[in-house]
Every structure is written in C-alpha cells, then in structure tokens.
Coordinates of C-alpha atoms in Angstrom, one line a residue:
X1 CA 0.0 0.0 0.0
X2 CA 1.1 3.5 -0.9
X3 CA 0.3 5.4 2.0
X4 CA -0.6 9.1 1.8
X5 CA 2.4 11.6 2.2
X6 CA 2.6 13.3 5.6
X7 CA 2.6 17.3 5.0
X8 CA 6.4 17.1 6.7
X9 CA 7.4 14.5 5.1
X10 CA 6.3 16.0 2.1
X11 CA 8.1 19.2 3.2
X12 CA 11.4 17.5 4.2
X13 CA 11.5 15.6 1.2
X14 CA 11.1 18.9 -1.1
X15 CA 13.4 21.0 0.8
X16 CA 16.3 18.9 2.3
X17 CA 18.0 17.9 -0.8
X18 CA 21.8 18.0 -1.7
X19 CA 22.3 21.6 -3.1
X20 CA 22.8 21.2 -7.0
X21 CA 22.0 23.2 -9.8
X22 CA 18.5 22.1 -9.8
X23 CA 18.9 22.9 -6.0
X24 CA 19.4 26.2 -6.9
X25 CA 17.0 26.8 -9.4
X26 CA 14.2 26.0 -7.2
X27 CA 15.4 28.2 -4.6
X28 CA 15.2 31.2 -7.0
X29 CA 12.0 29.9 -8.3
X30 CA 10.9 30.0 -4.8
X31 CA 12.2 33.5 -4.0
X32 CA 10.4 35.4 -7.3
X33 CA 7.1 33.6 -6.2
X34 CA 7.3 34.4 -2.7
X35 CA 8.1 38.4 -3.8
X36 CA 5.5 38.5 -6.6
X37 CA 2.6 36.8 -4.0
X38 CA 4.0 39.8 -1.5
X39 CA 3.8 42.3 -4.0
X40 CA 0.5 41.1 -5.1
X41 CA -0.5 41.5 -1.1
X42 CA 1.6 44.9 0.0
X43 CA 1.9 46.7 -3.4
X44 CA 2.4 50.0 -1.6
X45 CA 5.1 48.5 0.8
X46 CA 7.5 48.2 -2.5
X47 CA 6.2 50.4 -5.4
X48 CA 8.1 53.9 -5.2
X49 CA 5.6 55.8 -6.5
X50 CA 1.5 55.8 -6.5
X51 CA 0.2 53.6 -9.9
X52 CA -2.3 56.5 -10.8
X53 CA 0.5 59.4 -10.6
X54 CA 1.2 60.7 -14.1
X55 CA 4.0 62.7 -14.9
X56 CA 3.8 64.9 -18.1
X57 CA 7.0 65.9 -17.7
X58 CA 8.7 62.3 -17.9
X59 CA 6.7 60.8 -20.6
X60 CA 8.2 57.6 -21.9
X61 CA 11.4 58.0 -20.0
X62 CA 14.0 55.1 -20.2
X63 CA 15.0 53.0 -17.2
X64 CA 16.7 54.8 -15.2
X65 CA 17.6 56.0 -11.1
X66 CA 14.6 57.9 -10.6
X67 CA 12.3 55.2 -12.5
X68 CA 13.8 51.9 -12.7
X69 CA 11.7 50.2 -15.1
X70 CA 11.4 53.7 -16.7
X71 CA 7.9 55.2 -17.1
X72 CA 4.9 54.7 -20.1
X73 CA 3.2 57.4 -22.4
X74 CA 1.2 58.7 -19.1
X75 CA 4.5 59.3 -17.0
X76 CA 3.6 56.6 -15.1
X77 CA 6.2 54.7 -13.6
X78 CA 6.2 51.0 -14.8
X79 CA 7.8 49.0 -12.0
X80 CA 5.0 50.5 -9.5
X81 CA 2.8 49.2 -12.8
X82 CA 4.5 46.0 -12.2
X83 CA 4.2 45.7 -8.9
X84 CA 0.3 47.0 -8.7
X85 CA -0.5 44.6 -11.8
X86 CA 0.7 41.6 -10.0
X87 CA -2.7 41.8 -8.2
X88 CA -5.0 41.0 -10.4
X89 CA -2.7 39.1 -12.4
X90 CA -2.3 36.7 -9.9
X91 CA -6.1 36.8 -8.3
X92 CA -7.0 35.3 -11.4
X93 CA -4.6 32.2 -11.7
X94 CA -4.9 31.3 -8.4
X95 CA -8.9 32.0 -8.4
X96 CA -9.4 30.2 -11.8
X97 CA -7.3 27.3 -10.4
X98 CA -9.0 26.9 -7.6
X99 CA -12.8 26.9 -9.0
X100 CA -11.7 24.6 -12.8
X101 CA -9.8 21.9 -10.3
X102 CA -12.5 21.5 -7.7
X103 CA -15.3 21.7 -10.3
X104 CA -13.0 19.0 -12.9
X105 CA -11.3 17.3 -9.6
X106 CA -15.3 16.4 -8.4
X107 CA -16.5 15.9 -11.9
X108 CA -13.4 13.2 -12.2
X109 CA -13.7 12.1 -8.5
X110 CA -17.6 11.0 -8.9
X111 CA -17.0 9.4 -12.5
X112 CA -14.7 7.4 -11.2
X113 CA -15.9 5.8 -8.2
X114 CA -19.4 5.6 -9.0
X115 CA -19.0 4.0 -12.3
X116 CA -22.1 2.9 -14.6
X117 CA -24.4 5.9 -16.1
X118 CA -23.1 8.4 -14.1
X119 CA -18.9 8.0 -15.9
X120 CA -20.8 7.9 -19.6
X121 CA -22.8 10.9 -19.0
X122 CA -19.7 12.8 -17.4
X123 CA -17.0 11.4 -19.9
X124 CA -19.3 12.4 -22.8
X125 CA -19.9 16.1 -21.1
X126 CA -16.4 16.8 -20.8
X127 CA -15.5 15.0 -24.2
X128 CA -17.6 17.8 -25.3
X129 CA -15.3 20.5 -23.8
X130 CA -12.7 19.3 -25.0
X131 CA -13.1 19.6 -28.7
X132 CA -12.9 23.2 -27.8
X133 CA -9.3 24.7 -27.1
X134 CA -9.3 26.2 -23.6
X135 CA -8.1 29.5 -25.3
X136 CA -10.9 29.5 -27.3
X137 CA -13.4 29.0 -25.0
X138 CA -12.0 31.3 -22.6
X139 CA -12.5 33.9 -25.5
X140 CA -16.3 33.1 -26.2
X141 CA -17.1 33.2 -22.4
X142 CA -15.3 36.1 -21.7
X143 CA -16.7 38.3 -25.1
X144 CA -20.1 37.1 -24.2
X145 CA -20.1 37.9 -20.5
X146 CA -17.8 40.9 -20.3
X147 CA -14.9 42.3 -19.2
X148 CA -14.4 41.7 -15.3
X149 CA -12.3 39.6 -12.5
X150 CA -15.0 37.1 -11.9
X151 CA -16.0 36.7 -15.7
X152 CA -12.4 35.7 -16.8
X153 CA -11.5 33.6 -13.6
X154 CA -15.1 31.8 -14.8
X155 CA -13.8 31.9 -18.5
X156 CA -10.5 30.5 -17.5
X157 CA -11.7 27.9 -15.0
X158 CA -14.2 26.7 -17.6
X159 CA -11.4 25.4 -20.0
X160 CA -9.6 23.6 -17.5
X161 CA -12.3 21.6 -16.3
X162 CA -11.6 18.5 -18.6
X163 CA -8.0 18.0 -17.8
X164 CA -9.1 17.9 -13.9
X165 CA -11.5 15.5 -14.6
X166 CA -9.8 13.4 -16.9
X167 CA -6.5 13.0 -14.2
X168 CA -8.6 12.6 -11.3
X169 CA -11.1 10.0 -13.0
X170 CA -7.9 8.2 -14.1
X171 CA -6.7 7.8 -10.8
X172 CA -9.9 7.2 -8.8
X173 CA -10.0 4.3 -11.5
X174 CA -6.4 2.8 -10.8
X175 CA -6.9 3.9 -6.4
X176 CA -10.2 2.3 -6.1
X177 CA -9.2 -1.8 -7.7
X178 CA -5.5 -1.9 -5.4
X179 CA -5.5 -4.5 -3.2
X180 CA -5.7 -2.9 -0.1
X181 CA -9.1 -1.2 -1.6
X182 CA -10.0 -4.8 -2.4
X183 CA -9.2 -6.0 1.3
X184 CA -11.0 -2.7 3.3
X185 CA -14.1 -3.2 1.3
X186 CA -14.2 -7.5 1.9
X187 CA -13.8 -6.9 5.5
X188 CA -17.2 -4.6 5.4
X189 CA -15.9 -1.0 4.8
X190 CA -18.7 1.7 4.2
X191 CA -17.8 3.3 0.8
X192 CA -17.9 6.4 2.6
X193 CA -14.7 4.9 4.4
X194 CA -13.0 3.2 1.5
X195 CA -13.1 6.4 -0.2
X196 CA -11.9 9.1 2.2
X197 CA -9.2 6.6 3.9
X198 CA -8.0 5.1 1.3
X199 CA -9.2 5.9 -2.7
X200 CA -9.2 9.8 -2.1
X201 CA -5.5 10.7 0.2
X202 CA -3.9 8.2 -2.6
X203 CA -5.0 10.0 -5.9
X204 CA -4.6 13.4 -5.0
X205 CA -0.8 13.4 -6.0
X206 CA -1.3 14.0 -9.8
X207 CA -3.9 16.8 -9.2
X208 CA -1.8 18.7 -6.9
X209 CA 1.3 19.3 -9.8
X210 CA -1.0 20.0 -12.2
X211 CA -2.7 22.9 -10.2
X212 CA 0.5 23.9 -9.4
X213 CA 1.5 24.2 -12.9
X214 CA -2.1 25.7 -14.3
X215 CA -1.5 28.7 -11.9
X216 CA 1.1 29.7 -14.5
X217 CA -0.5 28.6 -17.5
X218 CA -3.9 30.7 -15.8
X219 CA -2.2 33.7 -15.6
X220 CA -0.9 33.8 -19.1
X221 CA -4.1 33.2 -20.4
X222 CA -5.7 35.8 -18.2
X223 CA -2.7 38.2 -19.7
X224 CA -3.5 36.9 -23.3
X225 CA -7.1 38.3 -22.4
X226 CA -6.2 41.4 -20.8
X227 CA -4.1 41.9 -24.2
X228 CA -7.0 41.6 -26.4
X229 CA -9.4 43.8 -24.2
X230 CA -10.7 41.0 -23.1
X231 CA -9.8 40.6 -19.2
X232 CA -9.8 43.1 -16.1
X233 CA -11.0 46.5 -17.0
X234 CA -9.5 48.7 -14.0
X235 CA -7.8 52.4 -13.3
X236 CA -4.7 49.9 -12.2
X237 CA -3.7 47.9 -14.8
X238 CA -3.0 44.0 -14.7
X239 CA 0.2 42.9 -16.5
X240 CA -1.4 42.2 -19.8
X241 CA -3.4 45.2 -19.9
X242 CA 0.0 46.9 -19.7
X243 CA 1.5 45.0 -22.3
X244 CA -1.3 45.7 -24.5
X245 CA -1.2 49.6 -23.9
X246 CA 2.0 48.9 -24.4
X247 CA 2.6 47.5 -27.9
X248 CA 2.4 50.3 -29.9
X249 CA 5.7 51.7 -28.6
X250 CA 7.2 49.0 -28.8
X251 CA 9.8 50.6 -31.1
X252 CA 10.3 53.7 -29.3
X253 CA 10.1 52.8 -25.9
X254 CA 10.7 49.2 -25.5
X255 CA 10.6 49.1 -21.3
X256 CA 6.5 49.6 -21.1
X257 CA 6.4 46.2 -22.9
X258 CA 9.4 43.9 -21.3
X259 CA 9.4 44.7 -17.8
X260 CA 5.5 43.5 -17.5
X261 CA 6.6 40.6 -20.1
X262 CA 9.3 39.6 -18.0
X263 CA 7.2 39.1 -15.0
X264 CA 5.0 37.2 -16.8
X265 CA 7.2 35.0 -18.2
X266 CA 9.2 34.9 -14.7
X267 CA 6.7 34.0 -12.5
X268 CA 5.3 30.9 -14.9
X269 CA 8.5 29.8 -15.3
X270 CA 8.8 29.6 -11.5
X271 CA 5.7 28.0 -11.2
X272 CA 7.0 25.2 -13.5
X273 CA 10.0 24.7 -12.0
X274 CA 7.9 24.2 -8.4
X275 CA 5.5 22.0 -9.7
X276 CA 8.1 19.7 -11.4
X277 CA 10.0 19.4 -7.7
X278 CA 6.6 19.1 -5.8
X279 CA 6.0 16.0 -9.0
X280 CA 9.1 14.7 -7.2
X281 CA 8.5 14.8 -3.9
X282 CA 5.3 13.1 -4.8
X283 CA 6.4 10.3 -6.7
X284 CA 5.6 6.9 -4.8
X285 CA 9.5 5.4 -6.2
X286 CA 11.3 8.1 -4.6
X287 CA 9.2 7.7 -1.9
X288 CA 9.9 4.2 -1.6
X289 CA 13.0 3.9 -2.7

C-alpha cells in the first residue's frame, strides 16, 4: 500500500536535498514567487511611486535612477505598474485554479468511483469540452459575459475543467481496484470509508502538480485576455493590460512592454519549476525507494 504523504514528510522531502543546480533553481524559483505573491499583497510596501501618478513631464522615460523600469506614455512609472498589476494578475490564476480543479477534480472524482451511467454521461460532457481549445473558450465566455475579475477567472476555469477531470477519474479508477481497496471493502468498509481513507488521500498526488503548474499557465491566459481587451478592466492595470497599452511603442520605448513581459514570463516559469520538484517529492519510487 502506498500510503498518503505526511505534509512534513512531504516538506522534508522537497526542501532537504543536496544543493545542486536544480537545488538552486528551485530556490530562486521560490524567491520570485514568494516576492511577486507579497507584492501582489503589499503593493504600496514596494512600489516607489503611486500607480495612478502621471508625470507629463517624464513621458516615456528610459529605465533609469529615478524610474527603474522607466515610465509609459502617461508618465507613469512602470515598475509601480508592475508591482500593482501583479494583483490581479495573480487573483485570477490562483482564483481560476482553484474553481476549474475542484469543479474538474469532483466531476473526475464521482465518475470514477461511482461507475455505470453516471462516468458515460460525465466522460461524454467533458469529451464535449474538450473539442474546444481552452483558449478559445475562454475567448467566447469572456466576449459574451464581459470584461471583469469574476468573468475571466469563470472563462478560464471553464477550460480547465476536462484535464481535472480526466487526471482525477484516471486515478480514482487505478486507487479504487488496489488490493488494499479490495481488502477494506471484503472486510465490510462503508464506501464512505473506503473512499476518504484510502481511494481519495492516494489519488490526490497527480492533481496537486498539475494545479500547481495551471496557476502559471492561468495567468498567461488571463494576460493573453487582458491583451485583447478581453480581461480586467481597472484604473490599475494587470500585467497584460500593460502590455497591451504597451505595444504600440514597442519601437520607441521598449521598457512599457518587457518589464511586464518579464514578470509574466518569470513567475510561470517559476511556477513550473515548483511544480516539477513538488511532481518529485510526490512520486511513490522516490518515496519508496
């Protein structure tokens, strides 16, 4: 039996590990989340300057002392942009993560252990959805509902509902015919037990990386959204918004598009790189090895 990981094991096993290059680039990793999720939390605790000041006499200023990420066509300063962005930016990953895998982890979760009608009818739902890219259905629900917060963490979650499903359904199957699953439910086991006990602690693994790794791949497609005009529609912008603004000085003032493109790219990147060590940690041959 492959018993559940205890939270510190879990943490001992990700954290204690001889330092290495890979060592090393999961400590960084850790250390740009950590500041983005504080500047996401504190914004004015970092940001030099206020995002709604507007300096007339700085317009489009290069990177320099005074404004280190340099400032847009407003005068605005775009690290403060940065910093203030990271909000929403980062509101909406972890929001649409958190609604698309507990609506696809209990779509997966109930088509798996209760078998018969009810895994056709949910397979064949979310065989539906996936025909349509996630991109694309994000785009249709957020153009039909409108531009706000709650309208494209719905528009993103919606498009990750079938992958949820589909892992957690593949694991409930494998969990739920072990032979320890076998031996709890000869002995008379409620199902309620079997499941909490044993089928649920031991297919949760899977499902934990791949949140991990859709809070990246959220927040660029909630950028991608902002970009078209598509996403958060506020006096501070999110990081795509900025990039979109953005884009047509692109050859004059390249600063208003990289710095906000940079954090974009950083913080997924980090994300990735945390949920292949937490894939790791998780892996029963490690553990058992």
């Amino acid at each position: 039996m492959v018993k559940p990981l205890r939270a510190s094991l879990l943490w001992r096993r990700f954290r204690f590990q001889p330092m290495d290059l890979s060592q090393l680039f999961v400590s960084g990793a850790g250390l740009i989340v950590v500041f983005l999720i504080f500047c996401a939390v504190a914004p004015q605790w970092i940001a030099p300057y206020s995002p709604t000041d507007m300096d007339a006499a700085n317009l489009l200023k290069p990177p320099g002392a005074d404004h280190l990420f340099g400032t847009d066509y407003f005068g605005r300063d775009v690290f403060t942009l940065v910093i203030y962005g990271s909000r929403d930016s980062l509101l909406i990953g972890l929001a649409s993560v958190l609604v698309g895998g507990l609506a696809g982890a209990g779509l997966g979760t109930l088509s798996g252990y209760v078998g018969g009608w009810v895994d056709v009818v949910i397979m064949r739902l979310i065989e539906v959805l996936m025909t349509i890219p996630g991109i694309l259905l994000a785009l249709a629900i957020a153009a039909a509902m409108g531009p706000s917060t709650m309208n494209v963490v719905l528009a993103i979650a919606a498009g990750t509902i079938p992958r949820y499903a589909r892992v957690m359904r593949s694991q409930i199957l494998t969990v739920k015919n072990r032979p320890y699953v076998l031996a709890s439910r000869s002995i008379g086991s409620s199902p309620a037990r079997i499941f909490f006990k044993h089928v649920l602690p031991n297919s949760t693994a899977p499902f934990l990386v791949m949140a991990t790794i859709g809070i990246g791949t959220s927040i660029l497609t909630g950028s991608g959204l902002s970009f078209l005009g598509l996403g958060v529609i506020k006096e501070i912008p999110d990081w795509g918004t900025v990039l979109s603004q953005g884009r047509g000085y692109l050859t004059v003032a390249w600063w208003v598009c990289t710095f906000p493109g940079l954090a974009i790219a950083l913080f997924v990147l980090s994300v990735n790189i945390i949920g292949d060590r937490i894939r790791d940690a998780l892996d029963p041959k490690k553990r058992n090895g």
